[in-house]
Coordinates of C-alpha atoms and ligand atoms in Angstrom, one line a residue:
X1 CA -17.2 10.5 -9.4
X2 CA -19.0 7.1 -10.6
X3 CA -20.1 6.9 -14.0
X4 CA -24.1 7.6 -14.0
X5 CA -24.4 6.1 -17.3
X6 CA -26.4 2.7 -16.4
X7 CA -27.1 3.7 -13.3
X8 CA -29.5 1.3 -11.4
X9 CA -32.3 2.3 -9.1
X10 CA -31.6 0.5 -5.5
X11 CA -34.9 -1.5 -4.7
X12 CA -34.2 -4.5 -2.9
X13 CA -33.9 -3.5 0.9
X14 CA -34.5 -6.7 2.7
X15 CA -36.8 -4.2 5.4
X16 CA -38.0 -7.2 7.5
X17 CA -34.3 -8.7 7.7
X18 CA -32.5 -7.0 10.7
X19 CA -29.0 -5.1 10.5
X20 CA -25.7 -7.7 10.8
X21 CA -24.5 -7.7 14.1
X22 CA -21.0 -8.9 13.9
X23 CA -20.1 -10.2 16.9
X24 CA -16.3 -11.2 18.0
X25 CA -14.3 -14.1 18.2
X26 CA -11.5 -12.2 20.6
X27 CA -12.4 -11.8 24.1
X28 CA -13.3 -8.2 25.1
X29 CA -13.0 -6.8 21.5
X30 CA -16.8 -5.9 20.8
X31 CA -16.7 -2.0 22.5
X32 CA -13.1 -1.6 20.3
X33 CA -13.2 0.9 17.9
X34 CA -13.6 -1.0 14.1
X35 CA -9.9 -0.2 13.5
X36 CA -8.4 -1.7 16.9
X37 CA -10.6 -4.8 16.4
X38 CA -9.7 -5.4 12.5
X39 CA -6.0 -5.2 13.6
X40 CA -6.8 -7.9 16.4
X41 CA -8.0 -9.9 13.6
X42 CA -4.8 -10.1 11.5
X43 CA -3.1 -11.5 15.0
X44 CA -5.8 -14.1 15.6
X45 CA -7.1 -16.5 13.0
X46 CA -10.5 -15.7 12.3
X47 CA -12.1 -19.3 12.9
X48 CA -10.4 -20.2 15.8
X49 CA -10.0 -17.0 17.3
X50 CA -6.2 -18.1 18.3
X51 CA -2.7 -17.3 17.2
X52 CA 0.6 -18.6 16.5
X53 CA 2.8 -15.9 17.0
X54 CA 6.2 -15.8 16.2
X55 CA 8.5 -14.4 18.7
X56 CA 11.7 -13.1 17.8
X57 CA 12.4 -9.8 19.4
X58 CA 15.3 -11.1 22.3
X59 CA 17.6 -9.1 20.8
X60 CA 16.1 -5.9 22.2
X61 CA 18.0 -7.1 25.5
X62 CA 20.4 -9.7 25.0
X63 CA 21.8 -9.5 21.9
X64 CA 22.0 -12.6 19.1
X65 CA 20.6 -15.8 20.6
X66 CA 21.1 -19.2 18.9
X67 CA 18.7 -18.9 16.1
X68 CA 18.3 -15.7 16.1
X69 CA 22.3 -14.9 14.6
X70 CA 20.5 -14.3 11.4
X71 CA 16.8 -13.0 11.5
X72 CA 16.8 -12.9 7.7
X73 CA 18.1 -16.5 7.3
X74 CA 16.5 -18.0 11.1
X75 CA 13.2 -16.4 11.0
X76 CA 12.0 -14.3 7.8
X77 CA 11.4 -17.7 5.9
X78 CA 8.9 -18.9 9.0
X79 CA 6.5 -16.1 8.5
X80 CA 4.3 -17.5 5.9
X81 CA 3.6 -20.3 8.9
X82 CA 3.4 -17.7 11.5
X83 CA -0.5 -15.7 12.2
X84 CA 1.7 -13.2 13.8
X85 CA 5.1 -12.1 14.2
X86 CA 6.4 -10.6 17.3
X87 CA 9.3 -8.5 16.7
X88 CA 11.8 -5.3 16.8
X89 CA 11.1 -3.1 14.1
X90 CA 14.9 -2.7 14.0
X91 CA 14.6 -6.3 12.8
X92 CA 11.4 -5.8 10.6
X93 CA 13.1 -3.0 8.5
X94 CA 16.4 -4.5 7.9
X95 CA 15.8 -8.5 8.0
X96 CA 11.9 -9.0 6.7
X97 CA 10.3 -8.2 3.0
X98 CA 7.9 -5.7 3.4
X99 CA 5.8 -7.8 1.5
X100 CA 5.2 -10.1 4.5
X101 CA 1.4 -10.6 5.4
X102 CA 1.7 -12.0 8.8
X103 CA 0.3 -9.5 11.4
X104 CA 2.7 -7.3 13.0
X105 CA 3.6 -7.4 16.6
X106 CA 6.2 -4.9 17.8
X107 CA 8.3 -4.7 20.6
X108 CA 7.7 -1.2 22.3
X109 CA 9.5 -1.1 25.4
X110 CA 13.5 -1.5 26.2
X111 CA 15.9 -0.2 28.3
X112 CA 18.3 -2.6 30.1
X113 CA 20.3 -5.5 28.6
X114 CA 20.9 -9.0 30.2
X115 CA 24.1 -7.0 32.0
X116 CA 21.8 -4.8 34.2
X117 CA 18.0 -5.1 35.7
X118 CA 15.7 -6.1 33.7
X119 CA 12.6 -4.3 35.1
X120 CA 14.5 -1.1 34.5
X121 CA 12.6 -0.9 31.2
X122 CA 11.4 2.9 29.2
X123 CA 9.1 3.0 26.1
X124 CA 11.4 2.4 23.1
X125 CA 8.9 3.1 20.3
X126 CA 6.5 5.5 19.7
X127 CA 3.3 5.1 18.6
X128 CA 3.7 7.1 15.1
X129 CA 6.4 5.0 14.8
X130 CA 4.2 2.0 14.9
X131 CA 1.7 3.7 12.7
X132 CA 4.3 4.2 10.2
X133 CA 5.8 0.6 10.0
X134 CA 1.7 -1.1 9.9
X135 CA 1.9 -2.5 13.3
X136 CA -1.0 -4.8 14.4
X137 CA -0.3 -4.5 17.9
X138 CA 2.8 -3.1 20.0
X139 CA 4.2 -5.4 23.0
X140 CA 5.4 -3.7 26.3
X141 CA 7.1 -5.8 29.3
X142 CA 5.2 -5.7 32.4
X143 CA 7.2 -6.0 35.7
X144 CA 4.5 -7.0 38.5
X145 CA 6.8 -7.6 41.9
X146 CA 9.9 -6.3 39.9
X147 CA 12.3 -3.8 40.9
X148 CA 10.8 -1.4 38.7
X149 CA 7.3 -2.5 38.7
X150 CA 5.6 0.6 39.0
X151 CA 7.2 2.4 35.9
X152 CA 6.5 -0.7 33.9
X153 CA 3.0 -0.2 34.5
X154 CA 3.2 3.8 33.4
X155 CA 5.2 2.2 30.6
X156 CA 2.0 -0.2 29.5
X157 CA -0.8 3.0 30.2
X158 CA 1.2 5.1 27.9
X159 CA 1.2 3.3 25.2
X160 CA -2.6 1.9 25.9
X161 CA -3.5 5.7 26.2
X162 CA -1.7 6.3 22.3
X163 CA -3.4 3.4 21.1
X164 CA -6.4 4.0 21.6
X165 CA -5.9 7.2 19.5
X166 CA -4.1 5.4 16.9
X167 CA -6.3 2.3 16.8
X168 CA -3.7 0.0 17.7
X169 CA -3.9 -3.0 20.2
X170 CA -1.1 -3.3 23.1
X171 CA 0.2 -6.6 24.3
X172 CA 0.8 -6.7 27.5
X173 CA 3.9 -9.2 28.5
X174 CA 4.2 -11.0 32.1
X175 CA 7.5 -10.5 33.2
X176 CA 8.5 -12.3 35.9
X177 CA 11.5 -11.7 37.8
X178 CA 13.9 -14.1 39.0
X179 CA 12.4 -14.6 42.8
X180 CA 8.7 -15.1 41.9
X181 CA 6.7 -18.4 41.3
X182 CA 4.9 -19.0 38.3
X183 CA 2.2 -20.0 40.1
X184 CA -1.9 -19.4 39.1
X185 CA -2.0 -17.0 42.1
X186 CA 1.1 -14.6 41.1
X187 CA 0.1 -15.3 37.1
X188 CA -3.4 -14.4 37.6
X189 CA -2.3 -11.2 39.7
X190 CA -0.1 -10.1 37.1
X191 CA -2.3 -10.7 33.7
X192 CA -5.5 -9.3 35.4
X193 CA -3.4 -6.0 36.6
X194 CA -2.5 -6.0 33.1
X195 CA -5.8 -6.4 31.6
X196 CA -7.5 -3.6 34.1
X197 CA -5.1 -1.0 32.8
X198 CA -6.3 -1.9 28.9
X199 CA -4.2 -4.1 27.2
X200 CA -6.3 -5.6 24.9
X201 CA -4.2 -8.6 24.9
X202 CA -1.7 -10.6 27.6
X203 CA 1.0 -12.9 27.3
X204 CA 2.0 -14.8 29.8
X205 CA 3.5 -18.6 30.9
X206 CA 1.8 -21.5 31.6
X207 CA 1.3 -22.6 34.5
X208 CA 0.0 -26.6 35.8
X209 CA -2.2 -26.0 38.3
X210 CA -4.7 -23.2 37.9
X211 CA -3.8 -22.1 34.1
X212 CA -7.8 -22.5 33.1
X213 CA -8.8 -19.9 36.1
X214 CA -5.5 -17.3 35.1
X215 CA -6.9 -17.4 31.5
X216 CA -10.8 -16.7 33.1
X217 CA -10.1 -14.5 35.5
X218 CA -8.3 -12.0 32.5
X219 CA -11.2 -9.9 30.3
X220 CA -8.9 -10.0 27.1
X221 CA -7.3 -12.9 25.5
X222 CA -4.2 -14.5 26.9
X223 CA -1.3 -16.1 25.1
X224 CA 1.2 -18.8 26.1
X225 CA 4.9 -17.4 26.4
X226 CA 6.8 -20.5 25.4
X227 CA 9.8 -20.2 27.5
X228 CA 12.9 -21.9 27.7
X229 CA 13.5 -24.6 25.0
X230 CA 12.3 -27.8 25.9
X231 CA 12.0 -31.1 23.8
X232 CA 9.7 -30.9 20.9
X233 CA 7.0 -33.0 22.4
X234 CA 7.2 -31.1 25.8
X235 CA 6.4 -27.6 24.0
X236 CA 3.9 -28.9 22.1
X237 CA 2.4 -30.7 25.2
X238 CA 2.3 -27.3 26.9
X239 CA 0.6 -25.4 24.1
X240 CA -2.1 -28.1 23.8
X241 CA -2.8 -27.9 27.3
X242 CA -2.7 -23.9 27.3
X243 CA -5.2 -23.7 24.5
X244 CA -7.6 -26.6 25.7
X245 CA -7.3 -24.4 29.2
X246 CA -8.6 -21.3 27.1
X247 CA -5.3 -19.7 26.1
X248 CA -5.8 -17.7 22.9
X249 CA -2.6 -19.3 21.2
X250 CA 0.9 -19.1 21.7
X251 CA 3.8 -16.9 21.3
X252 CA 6.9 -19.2 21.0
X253 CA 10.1 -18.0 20.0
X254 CA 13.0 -20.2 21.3
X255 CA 10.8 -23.3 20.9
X256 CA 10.7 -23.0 17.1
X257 CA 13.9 -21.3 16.4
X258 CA 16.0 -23.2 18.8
X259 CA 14.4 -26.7 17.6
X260 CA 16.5 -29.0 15.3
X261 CA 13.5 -27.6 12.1
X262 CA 12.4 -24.4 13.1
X263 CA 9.9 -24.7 10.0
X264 CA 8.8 -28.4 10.7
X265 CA 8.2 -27.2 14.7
X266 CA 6.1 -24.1 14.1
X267 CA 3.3 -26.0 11.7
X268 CA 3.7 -28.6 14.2
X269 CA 2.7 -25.6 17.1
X270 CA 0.0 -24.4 13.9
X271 CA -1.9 -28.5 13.8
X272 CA -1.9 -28.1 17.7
X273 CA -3.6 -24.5 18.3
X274 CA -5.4 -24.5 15.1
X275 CA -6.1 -28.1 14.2
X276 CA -6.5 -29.5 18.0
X277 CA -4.0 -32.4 17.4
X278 CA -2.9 -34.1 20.1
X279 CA 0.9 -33.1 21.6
X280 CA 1.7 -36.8 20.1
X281 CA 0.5 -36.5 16.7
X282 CA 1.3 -33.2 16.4
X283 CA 4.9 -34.6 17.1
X284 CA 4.8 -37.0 14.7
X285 CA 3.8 -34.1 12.4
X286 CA 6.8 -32.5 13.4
X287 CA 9.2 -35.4 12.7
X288 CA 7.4 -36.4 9.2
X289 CA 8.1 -32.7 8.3
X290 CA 11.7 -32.6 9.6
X291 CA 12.4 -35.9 7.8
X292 CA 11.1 -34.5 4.2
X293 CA 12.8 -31.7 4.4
X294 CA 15.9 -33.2 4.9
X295 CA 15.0 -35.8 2.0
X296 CA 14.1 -32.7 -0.2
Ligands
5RP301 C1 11.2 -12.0 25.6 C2 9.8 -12.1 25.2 C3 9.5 -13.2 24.2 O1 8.7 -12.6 23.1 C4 8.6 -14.3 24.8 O2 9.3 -14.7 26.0 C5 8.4 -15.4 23.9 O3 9.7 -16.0 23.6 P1 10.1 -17.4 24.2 O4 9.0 -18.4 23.6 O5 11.5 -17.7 23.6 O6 10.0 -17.3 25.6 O7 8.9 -11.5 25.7 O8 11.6 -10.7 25.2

């Protein structure tokens, strides 16, 4: 109990300055309960209200991926660039100090590999289990128009229900099978379906036409999937554009670890979603960066 030697009478109660109201940078987070919305705020950046989130958790389906053939060598050393990293906690707890500060993202759903059908995905983490390792948020595959799309969405309610109880955030991931466009109309069916059955946040890919009305038409905030590797200046492009459209950040994987410096690309990604550099300065960012590093 405190020391009540010295102790102070309180006096100074400000009476005629109302209570703080603190409202929230993240779309949809004000009716979250305080502990849902302070993990939220160790994915997004608290000025900006975006993220630059790591994502590193293909293994769960297709094994080691270039870049990924060593997640202690390829990726632990990026997290001290990274607002979030999006990950296994297989990976986590054998491949990352448990020191690291960046907000935690785990993969909670699995099933098939890259030999079978994809949308024939389970829950593959429980909540506790989430609890346990200090997850931020937990990430689940969403099927819309897949084989399986129906248990994808019981897959995504499941873990939306435990979160709630837990207080943890679930992150909702567009999946998009093999015969559908990536058009505004299937992108905005998909995240919005999402989004009604409580993710509090989606991720999902970019899209030319119509990106700006996907990203307004979903009640929580959406992040860029980066997709396939494409030249530096192209991913960086694409980011710009999804966060000037409203995206709330990116979550790039094989665009960081897949460029020729992973380290050099990712603050590259950071000066575009958190700085607002244009795609070609941020590029020339990216090659100052790459070409002290080699110098070093
Ligand atoms: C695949 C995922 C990845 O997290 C997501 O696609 C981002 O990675 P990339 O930028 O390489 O597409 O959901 O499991």
């Amino acid at each position: 109990m405190a020391d009540l030697d010295g102790n102070v009478n309180a006096k100074d109660f400000a009476p005629t300055v109302p209570a703080a109201s603190f409202g929230h940078a993240i779309k949809g987070a004000a009716a979250y309960d305080w502990g849902m919305q302070h993990r939220l705020g160790r994915v997004f950046e608290g000025e900006t209200g975006r993220t630059v989130m790591l994502a590193f958790d293909h293994g769960y389906f297709q094994g080691p991926t270039s870049g990924l053939e060593r997640l202690d060598l390829n990726i632990a050393p990026l997290a001290p660039y990274a607002d979030a990293l999006m990950g296994t906690r297989g990976a986590l707890r054998t491949s990352f100090p448990a020191t690291t500060r960046s907000g935690l993202v785990l993969r909670a759903s699995g099933g098939p590999s890259i030999l079978k059908d994809l949308s024939d995905e389970y829950p593959a983490m429980a909540m506790r289990d989430a609890v346990r390792i200090g997850a931020d948020a937990v990430a689940v595959q969403v099927f819309i128009g897949g084989e399986h799309e129906s248990r994808s969405v019981r897959n995504l309610t499941g873990l939306v229900d435990e979160g709630y109880e837990a207080g943890i955030p679930v992150l909702g991931v567009t999946a998009v099978g093999k015969e559908l466009v990536r058009d505004a109309r299937y992108l905005g069916l998909a995240t919005r379906i999402i989004a009604e059955l409580g993710a509090q946040i989606v991720k999902t890919y970019y899209c030319e036409e119509g990106f700006e009305d996907v990203v307004a038409g979903c009640p929580v905030p959406v992040i860029m999937a980066g997709g396939k590797k494409l030249p530096e200046l192209d991913a960086l492009t694409m980011a710009s554009n999804a966060v000037r459209a409203g995206a709330a950040g990116v979550d790039m994987g094989r665009n960081i670890f897949q460029s020729a410096d992973p380290a050099a690309m990712i603050q590259a990604v950071r000066a575009v979603v958190h700085d607002g550099l244009d795609p070609a300065e941020a590029h020339e960012r990216y090659l100052e960066l790459a070409a002290a590093r080699r110098a070093a």
